Amino acid sequence: MALTREQMAQRVAQELQDGFYVNLGIGIPTLVANFIPEGMEVMLQSENGLLGMGEFPTEETIDADMINAGKQTVTAVKGASIFSSAESFAMIRGGHVDLTVLGAFEVDVNGNIASWMIPNKLIKGMGGAMDLVAGADNIIVTMTHASKSGESKLLTDCSLPLTGKGCIKKVLTDLAWLEIADGAFILKERAPGVSIEEIQEKTQGKLIVPDHVPEMVFA
Amino acid sequence: MAGFDKVVTSYEDAMAGLEDGMTVLAGGFGLCGIPENLIQEIKRRQTRDLTIVSNNCGVDGFGLGVLLEDKQVRKMVSSYVGENALFEKQLLDGELEVELTPQGTLAEKMRAGGAGIPAFFTATGVGTPIGEGKEVRVFNGREYLMEEAITGDFAIVKGWKADRYGNVIYRHTAQNFNPLAATAGKITVVEVEEIVEVGELDPAQIHTPGIYVDRVIQGTFEKRIEKRTVRSAD
């Protein structure tokens, strides 16, 4: 069975470590915050200028001056800090964020990522995505393995305009956990009940399948 | 005005000197921390052919979106646009130009502009459409793009409190691009919720020192929320 959005978030959360500063993109990445293991301290960075993003406010505590990068009203946790956009991107571009999780349209065997622009459709902009992929060392891309019409999103060459070049090393799809190295996807784990054949069929770029590919384990 | 006193009492005075074809840097992220009343004053003046540098372009009927209503904007320099239907229409009709700029690059362009640094190198955008036509240099084995600084004829800024000398502090995440815009305007206008007497603000807590600021005005703000998200009370 393909993973649900929640299961994808849960699998990404297994990569968190105590003391990590983490930037979560919009969509599935945002859900990762719901699966931070108990007792683990993780600080969420929001690129509009907040380190230590907390939960949504109540009707009583809502504050128009307190939003996240998705423009949602939020709160700050104890120990949070707030700063300018330049400071925020100094953290991102300076490589100070321990883990970045973001979505994509396509990823290829050379670690290229396309996530912001579909030609002939309205282009809204890249926001902070280009800075995040260029600045971070540890990035996890979350996306479905193939489009609704069955076309692979794991390619030999991205077909869409890039967000970043050669910067992606880890991909979690609804079918598999993969790493990118030496011009290939390496299948590290598969979703429970998903066959290697199905993953091979839905991966257009070169796929290396080790002798043993364990199923993901969820607590 | 005398000495360091930057306070003006009318929005007309606050934006005096704004002319057609000028470049205006605006603080704000989405609708958070935007200079609402200074934007309204630009609309009232009907200044045209403006280049607006701002992370976003407001929404239909609020924020920078109101400057689209009478086609006052010729070009937007932003990282993310399209929260408003009018923007989309004018873009498709060719009435509006947009220069999409990565958010961190946009912030750094303003910071550099204010700090007298004409250009800088960044890894952001290498190998993407943003890098086309830009100089690439290799440092320590990695490619970097040259990005040029931005300055404006005007900067319009929203602060929380300012003293009469133009020292400004921002409130929560309404800070965002505001302190950067403030440094990079030939004329920097700050509107705040409260003007306090000189000496009331802690010098160590000032976000924007008054040296960057030319005019300060006190206003009242709607502070519209773009995406109201709440949890139920515990």
XYZ file of C-alpha atoms in Angstrom:
453
model
C 0.000 0.000 0.000
C 1.204 3.476 -0.810
C 1.853 5.623 2.248
C -0.727 8.171 3.358
C 0.348 11.782 3.798
C 0.473 11.202 7.551
C 2.647 8.100 7.154
C 5.016 10.038 4.915
C 5.306 12.707 7.595
C 5.834 9.995 10.190
C 8.661 8.434 8.177
C 10.386 11.796 7.721
C 10.071 12.400 11.460
C 12.230 9.317 12.039
C 15.106 11.348 10.572
C 14.823 14.042 13.250
C 17.485 14.237 15.930
C 17.477 15.870 19.327
C 18.645 19.466 19.022
C 17.903 19.819 15.307
C 16.893 23.146 13.760
C 14.447 22.215 11.000
C 12.703 24.057 8.164
C 9.475 22.445 6.982
C 7.905 23.408 3.662
C 4.212 23.665 2.866
C 2.066 20.491 2.541
C 3.286 17.097 3.738
C 6.463 18.595 5.288
C 4.305 20.730 7.608
C 2.723 17.524 8.975
C 6.133 16.331 10.191
C 5.717 18.690 13.165
C 2.904 16.426 14.406
C 5.267 13.443 14.710
C 8.223 14.860 16.653
C 9.073 12.042 19.087
C 8.220 12.679 22.708
C 11.135 14.012 24.722
C 12.996 15.195 21.629
C 13.757 18.889 21.282
C 13.401 20.220 17.744
C 13.233 23.914 16.807
C 11.213 24.801 13.696
C 12.488 27.610 11.483
C 10.045 29.627 9.422
C 11.787 31.664 6.750
C 9.747 34.833 7.260
C 11.843 35.312 10.396
C 10.911 32.937 13.219
C 13.046 30.278 14.876
C 10.931 28.278 17.316
C 7.543 28.110 15.630
C 4.810 26.780 17.912
C 1.281 25.517 17.380
C -1.608 27.525 15.945
C -3.030 30.145 18.321
C -6.480 29.988 19.899
C -9.168 32.541 18.987
C -8.072 34.400 22.145
C -4.336 34.480 21.397
C -4.451 35.060 17.617
C -2.126 37.901 16.558
C -1.886 39.384 13.052
C 1.816 40.128 13.657
C 2.636 36.473 14.294
C 2.625 34.349 11.145
C 4.675 31.592 9.507
C 6.083 31.403 5.986
C 2.775 29.920 4.800
C 1.153 33.156 6.080
C -0.798 31.179 8.702
C -1.210 32.626 12.168
C 1.087 30.789 14.600
C 2.626 31.069 18.051
C 6.238 30.990 19.204
C 7.590 28.379 21.609
C 9.569 29.220 24.719
C 13.115 30.022 23.644
C 12.068 31.239 20.197
C 13.704 34.158 18.405
C 12.383 36.558 15.773
C 14.466 38.415 13.215
C 14.553 40.012 9.772
C 14.303 38.193 6.432
C 18.026 38.776 5.785
C 18.943 37.178 9.111
C 16.568 34.312 8.392
C 18.172 33.578 5.047
C 21.646 33.975 6.510
C 20.723 30.949 8.646
C 19.455 29.093 5.607
C 22.133 30.084 3.113
C 24.897 29.813 5.684
C 24.073 26.139 6.200
C 22.980 26.526 9.829
C 19.667 24.677 9.453
C 20.138 20.955 10.239
C 17.302 19.571 8.140
C 15.090 20.971 5.387
C 11.976 19.116 4.217
C 10.170 20.274 1.099
C 7.941 19.080 -1.717
C 8.760 18.870 -5.439
C 7.301 18.159 -8.880
C 10.352 16.207 -10.044
C 13.768 15.018 -8.856
C 16.471 13.453 -11.009
C 19.434 11.094 -10.649
C 21.855 14.031 -10.457
C 20.105 15.528 -7.462
C 18.387 18.263 -9.469
C 15.005 19.419 -8.203
C 12.083 21.118 -9.978
C 9.405 22.442 -7.666
C 8.274 25.937 -8.609
C 7.378 26.428 -12.237
C 5.263 24.630 -14.816
C 5.647 26.361 -18.189
C 2.418 27.762 -19.645
C 0.787 27.704 -16.240
C 0.664 30.767 -14.027
C 3.955 31.192 -12.217
C 3.518 32.411 -8.684
C 7.174 32.390 -7.751
C 9.789 30.394 -5.909
C 9.462 32.081 -2.528
C 12.333 30.752 -0.421
C 12.642 27.350 -2.098
C 15.738 28.159 -4.182
C 17.529 29.493 -1.119
C 16.561 26.458 0.944
C 17.781 23.875 -1.561
C 21.009 25.783 -2.294
C 21.804 26.482 1.340
C 20.975 23.255 3.115
C 23.134 20.164 3.145
C 20.568 17.812 4.624
C 17.391 17.976 2.531
C 14.533 15.502 2.300
C 12.153 15.848 -0.642
C 8.644 14.496 -0.091
C 6.390 13.821 -3.063
C 4.296 11.105 -4.674
C 6.374 8.654 -6.697
C 4.323 9.157 -9.858
C 1.706 11.622 -11.065
C -1.999 10.760 -11.015
C -1.703 9.703 -14.659
C 1.125 7.333 -13.670
C 4.117 9.318 -14.937
C 7.274 8.958 -12.882
C 8.575 11.966 -10.936
C 11.966 10.296 -10.378
C 13.751 11.019 -13.620
C 17.008 10.796 -15.552
C 16.691 14.531 -16.209
C 14.165 16.929 -14.749
C 11.880 18.141 -17.524
C 10.687 21.261 -15.682
C 12.750 24.377 -14.912
C 14.962 23.709 -11.893
C 14.729 25.041 -8.376
C 18.246 23.849 -7.627
C 21.053 21.910 -9.249
C 22.698 18.856 -7.713
C 21.429 19.486 -4.204
C 19.088 16.606 -3.361
C 20.358 13.402 -1.751
C 17.237 11.993 -0.039
C 13.723 11.448 -1.354
C 10.689 10.025 0.392
C 7.793 9.100 -1.870
C 4.538 7.361 -1.065
C 6.214 4.147 -2.244
C 9.844 4.323 -1.185
C 12.726 5.902 0.671
C 15.551 6.596 -1.753
C 18.970 8.162 -1.717
C 20.712 9.766 -4.677
C 24.381 9.048 -5.368
C 26.633 8.584 -8.394
C 23.900 9.328 -10.921
C 21.307 6.892 -9.611
C 18.479 6.467 -7.142
C 19.305 3.868 -4.507
C 16.282 2.107 -3.080
C 16.752 2.047 0.686
C 13.274 1.156 1.976
C 9.875 0.410 0.532
C 6.421 1.195 1.850
C 4.778 -1.768 3.590
C 3.265 -4.082 1.010
C 4.758 -2.274 -2.005
C 6.777 -4.506 -4.329
C 10.189 -3.695 -5.755
C 8.703 -4.302 -9.199
C 6.127 -1.537 -8.706
C 8.832 0.892 -7.585
C 11.018 -0.061 -10.562
C 8.110 0.410 -12.928
C 7.371 3.897 -11.558
C 10.995 5.082 -11.483
C 12.118 6.458 -14.841
C 15.677 7.335 -13.749
C 18.331 4.718 -13.049
C 17.416 2.740 -9.925
C 19.837 0.637 -7.936
C 18.131 -2.090 -5.938
C 20.311 -3.571 -3.177
C 19.979 -7.258 -2.289
C 17.895 -6.476 0.734
C 15.326 -3.642 0.722
C 13.500 -3.571 4.050
C 9.938 -2.372 4.507
C 9.479 0.830 6.457
C 8.620 0.348 10.095
C 6.073 2.556 11.795
C 5.683 2.671 15.544
C 11.173 69.591 11.796
C 14.322 70.451 13.633
C 17.509 68.560 14.361
C 16.847 64.856 14.399
C 13.080 65.152 14.719
C 11.705 63.060 11.843
C 8.021 63.193 12.699
C 5.524 64.315 10.069
C 1.842 64.634 10.796
C 0.163 64.044 7.435
C 0.467 61.190 4.965
C 0.709 63.772 2.214
C 3.904 65.087 3.807
C 5.111 61.541 4.478
C 5.174 60.726 0.756
C 6.097 64.179 -0.556
C 8.444 63.948 -3.521
C 7.174 60.650 -4.884
C 7.119 60.891 -8.659
C 6.072 58.805 -11.644
C 8.592 56.142 -12.628
C 10.242 55.857 -9.222
C 11.293 52.659 -7.455
C 9.655 51.993 -4.095
C 10.879 49.328 -1.657
C 8.124 48.056 0.610
C 8.421 46.022 3.803
C 6.011 43.227 4.674
C 5.503 39.512 4.204
C 2.098 38.629 2.803
C -0.147 41.094 4.636
C 1.966 40.981 7.801
C 3.857 44.157 8.640
C 2.857 46.093 5.525
C 2.788 49.910 5.444
C -0.970 50.014 4.811
C -1.480 53.750 4.991
C 1.608 54.693 2.990
C 0.359 52.380 0.241
C -3.053 54.092 0.393
C -1.310 57.451 0.099
C 0.477 56.278 -3.076
C -2.932 55.300 -4.433
C -4.405 58.678 -3.498
C -1.545 60.460 -5.281
C -2.094 58.342 -8.417
C 1.657 58.107 -8.988
C 2.265 55.888 -12.018
C 4.853 53.665 -13.717
C 6.177 52.568 -10.360
C 8.625 49.751 -9.791
C 7.707 48.102 -6.504
C 10.184 45.863 -4.709
C 8.329 43.763 -2.162
C 8.250 40.066 -1.303
C 4.566 39.889 -2.308
C 1.953 42.110 -3.935
C -0.838 42.077 -1.379
C -4.301 40.749 -2.218
C -7.215 42.121 -4.226
C -8.338 45.292 -2.481
C -5.718 45.355 0.265
C -2.032 46.073 0.640
C -0.062 46.619 -2.566
C -2.985 45.063 -4.456
C -4.744 48.458 -4.351
C -2.027 49.986 -6.543
C -2.985 47.576 -9.316
C -6.559 48.878 -9.427
C -5.551 52.011 -11.325
C -2.551 50.382 -13.030
C -0.002 52.397 -11.059
C 2.579 49.601 -11.041
C 4.765 48.960 -14.073
C 6.999 46.325 -12.527
C 7.057 44.137 -9.417
C 10.222 42.596 -7.998
C 9.006 39.810 -5.703
C 9.580 36.215 -4.648
C 5.970 35.122 -4.607
C 2.961 36.741 -6.263
C -0.400 35.716 -7.537
C -2.510 35.865 -4.395
C -4.684 38.334 -6.318
C -6.750 37.937 -9.473
C -6.010 41.450 -10.733
C -2.275 40.799 -10.644
C -2.739 37.670 -12.730
C -4.879 39.496 -15.271
C -2.479 42.429 -15.704
C 0.457 40.052 -16.006
C -1.254 37.983 -18.704
C -2.373 41.152 -20.515
C 1.217 42.394 -20.556
C 0.370 45.497 -18.511
C 2.582 44.469 -15.652
C 6.114 43.137 -15.573
C 7.314 40.833 -12.822
C 10.891 39.979 -11.884
C 10.746 36.878 -9.705
C 13.607 36.834 -7.230
C 14.365 34.152 -4.634
C 13.283 35.334 -1.210
C 16.730 35.176 0.383
C 18.302 36.872 -2.622
C 15.666 39.619 -2.426
C 16.405 40.208 1.249
C 20.144 40.234 0.606
C 19.766 42.585 -2.392
C 18.080 45.124 -0.119
C 20.566 44.559 2.691
C 23.474 44.998 0.279
C 21.845 48.068 -1.278
C 21.578 49.716 2.107
C 25.111 48.728 3.080
C 26.804 50.114 -0.037
C 27.641 46.697 -1.471
C 26.854 46.796 -5.219
C 26.666 43.026 -5.781
C 27.265 39.685 -4.076
C 27.656 36.015 -4.956
C 25.181 33.343 -3.909
C 24.594 29.659 -4.647
C 20.869 30.328 -4.794
C 19.521 29.987 -8.337
C 22.563 28.393 -9.988
C 21.389 26.187 -12.868
C 17.855 27.574 -12.725
C 16.026 30.114 -14.935
C 17.007 32.789 -12.373
C 20.664 32.294 -13.252
C 20.270 32.879 -16.981
C 22.449 35.734 -18.188
C 24.088 36.265 -14.795
C 27.806 36.028 -14.123
C 28.857 32.732 -12.503
C 32.048 32.432 -10.462
C 33.534 29.384 -8.788
C 34.643 29.662 -5.169
C 36.033 26.606 -3.359
C 34.818 24.369 -6.167
C 31.210 25.535 -6.104
C 29.360 27.765 -8.567
C 27.843 31.049 -7.417
C 25.694 33.652 -9.180
C 26.398 37.340 -9.057
C 23.344 39.235 -7.869
C 23.166 43.019 -7.852
C 21.995 45.127 -4.944
C 18.714 47.038 -4.944
C 18.097 50.562 -3.741
C 14.920 52.592 -3.979
C 13.939 56.213 -4.460
C 11.617 55.580 -1.536
C 11.362 52.884 1.114
C 8.028 52.465 2.849
C 8.230 50.677 6.165
C 5.831 49.558 8.891
C 7.182 49.623 12.448
C 5.605 49.085 15.851
C 7.133 51.935 17.837
C 9.452 54.727 16.883
C 10.832 57.701 18.738
C 10.937 61.162 17.209
C 14.504 60.548 16.029
C 13.349 57.677 13.856
C 14.679 54.796 15.932
C 12.309 51.932 15.176
C 11.338 48.620 16.708
C 9.156 46.038 15.006
C 6.619 43.704 16.542
C 6.967 39.913 16.212
C 7.140 38.588 12.634
C 5.914 41.925 11.294
C 9.640 42.684 11.173
C 10.421 40.572 8.038
C 11.690 42.782 5.167
C 11.018 46.080 6.938
C 14.473 46.748 8.458
C 16.106 45.849 5.120
C 13.891 48.153 3.082
C 14.534 50.873 5.650
C 18.266 50.882 4.922
C 17.942 50.993 1.142
C 15.656 53.933 0.406
C 16.962 57.344 -0.658
C 13.967 58.574 1.310
C 12.839 56.147 4.001
C 9.386 56.658 5.447
C 8.323 54.669 8.494
C 4.758 54.473 9.750
C 4.258 53.138 13.252
C 1.524 52.349 15.725
C 3.013 54.599 18.362
C 5.513 57.441 18.450
C 7.243 57.724 21.805
C 9.503 60.352 23.290
C 13.227 60.192 22.674
C 14.832 58.089 25.393
C 11.850 55.804 25.958
C 13.125 53.012 23.732
C 16.005 50.893 25.020
C 18.971 51.731 22.732
C 20.060 48.089 22.758
C 16.663 46.950 21.464
C 16.421 49.249 18.422
C 15.990 47.289 15.184
C 16.362 50.224 12.781
C 18.577 53.089 13.987
C 17.280 56.547 13.098
C 20.186 57.267 10.751
C 18.344 55.272 8.064
C 15.036 57.029 8.570
C 13.911 60.301 7.021
C 10.268 60.555 8.048
C 8.129 58.987 10.772
C 4.360 59.071 10.995
C 1.900 57.533 13.425
C -1.074 55.717 11.929
C -3.865 53.302 12.684
C -3.813 49.871 11.095
C -6.330 47.258 10.045
C -3.741 44.434 10.166
C -5.752 42.085 8.016
C -4.984 38.362 8.466
C -4.392 36.442 5.241
C -4.719 32.883 6.566
C -6.483 32.714 9.865
C -5.543 29.397 11.468
C -6.546 28.531 15.014
C -6.737 25.508 17.267
C -9.542 25.003 19.755
C -8.788 26.262 23.253
C -7.278 23.655 25.569
